[in-house]
PDB file of C-alpha atoms in Angstrom:
ATOM      1  CA  MET A   1    -141.528-133.068 -97.743  1.00  0.00           C
ATOM      2  CA  ARG A   2    -141.720-129.543 -96.319  1.00  0.00           C
ATOM      3  CA  ALA A   3    -138.955-127.936 -94.283  1.00  0.00           C
ATOM      4  CA  ILE A   4    -138.325-124.645 -92.553  1.00  0.00           C
ATOM      5  CA  VAL A   5    -134.745-123.491 -93.107  1.00  0.00           C
ATOM      6  CA  LEU A   6    -132.921-120.826 -91.099  1.00  0.00           C
ATOM      7  CA  THR A   7    -131.346-118.654 -93.815  1.00  0.00           C
ATOM      8  CA  GLY A   8    -129.946-115.876 -91.615  1.00  0.00           C
ATOM      9  CA  PRO A   9    -130.522-113.995 -88.369  1.00  0.00           C
ATOM     10  CA  ARG A  10    -134.303-113.826 -87.816  1.00  0.00           C
ATOM     11  CA  ARG A  11    -134.872-115.167 -91.359  1.00  0.00           C
ATOM     12  CA  THR A  12    -136.543-118.458 -92.206  1.00  0.00           C
ATOM     13  CA  GLU A  13    -137.752-119.944 -95.455  1.00  0.00           C
ATOM     14  CA  VAL A  14    -140.380-122.633 -96.047  1.00  0.00           C
ATOM     15  CA  VAL A  15    -139.158-125.176 -98.603  1.00  0.00           C
ATOM     16  CA  ASP A  16    -141.949-127.294-100.087  1.00  0.00           C
ATOM     17  CA  SER A  17    -139.695-129.625-102.072  1.00  0.00           C
ATOM     18  CA  TRP A  18    -137.131-130.843 -99.515  1.00  0.00           C
ATOM     19  CA  ALA A  19    -135.671-134.203-100.573  1.00  0.00           C
ATOM     20  CA  GLU A  20    -136.978-137.268 -98.732  1.00  0.00           C
ATOM     21  CA  PRO A  21    -134.186-138.801 -96.649  1.00  0.00           C
ATOM     22  CA  GLU A  22    -132.999-142.256 -97.614  1.00  0.00           C
ATOM     23  CA  PRO A  23    -132.096-144.207 -94.485  1.00  0.00           C
ATOM     24  CA  GLY A  24    -129.088-146.467 -94.403  1.00  0.00           C
ATOM     25  CA  ARG A  25    -129.276-150.120 -93.465  1.00  0.00           C
ATOM     26  CA  HIS A  26    -129.326-149.436 -89.707  1.00  0.00           C
ATOM     27  CA  ASP A  27    -131.193-146.086 -89.789  1.00  0.00           C
ATOM     28  CA  VAL A  28    -134.829-145.050 -89.459  1.00  0.00           C
ATOM     29  CA  VAL A  29    -136.838-142.063 -90.686  1.00  0.00           C
ATOM     30  CA  VAL A  30    -139.236-140.571 -88.124  1.00  0.00           C
ATOM     31  CA  ALA A  31    -142.357-138.680 -89.261  1.00  0.00           C
ATOM     32  CA  MET A  32    -142.616-135.512 -87.161  1.00  0.00           C
ATOM     33  CA  GLN A  33    -146.028-134.471 -85.863  1.00  0.00           C
ATOM     34  CA  ALA A  34    -144.832-131.426 -83.899  1.00  0.00           C
ATOM     35  CA  VAL A  35    -141.567-129.812 -82.822  1.00  0.00           C
ATOM     36  CA  GLY A  36    -140.458-127.380 -80.160  1.00  0.00           C
ATOM     37  CA  LEU A  37    -137.572-125.010 -79.563  1.00  0.00           C
ATOM     38  CA  CYS A  38    -135.481-124.742 -76.425  1.00  0.00           C
ATOM     39  CA  GLY A  39    -134.987-121.212 -75.118  1.00  0.00           C
ATOM     40  CA  SER A  40    -131.259-121.517 -75.849  1.00  0.00           C
ATOM     41  CA  ASP A  41    -132.100-122.103 -79.537  1.00  0.00           C
ATOM     42  CA  LEU A  42    -133.511-118.589 -79.797  1.00  0.00           C
ATOM     43  CA  GLY A  43    -129.976-117.149 -79.781  1.00  0.00           C
ATOM     44  CA  VAL A  44    -129.237-119.118 -82.953  1.00  0.00           C
ATOM     45  CA  HIS A  45    -132.396-117.729 -84.565  1.00  0.00           C
ATOM     46  CA  ASP A  46    -131.531-114.178 -83.468  1.00  0.00           C
ATOM     47  CA  GLY A  47    -127.936-114.490 -84.668  1.00  0.00           C
ATOM     48  CA  THR A  48    -126.434-113.914 -81.207  1.00  0.00           C
ATOM     49  CA  ARG A  49    -125.054-117.476 -80.860  1.00  0.00           C
TER      50      ARG A  49
END
């Protein structure tokens, strides 16, 4: 599984070998087709929040 990890302010890293999650008895794993960011999330990316 691929993942994009926030490693610092304005720094991301693509990880091609992220471990597949193992759901518990009452959990599910959802395959993502697309994602979005809320405007308030940009402060986390910029390092201001």
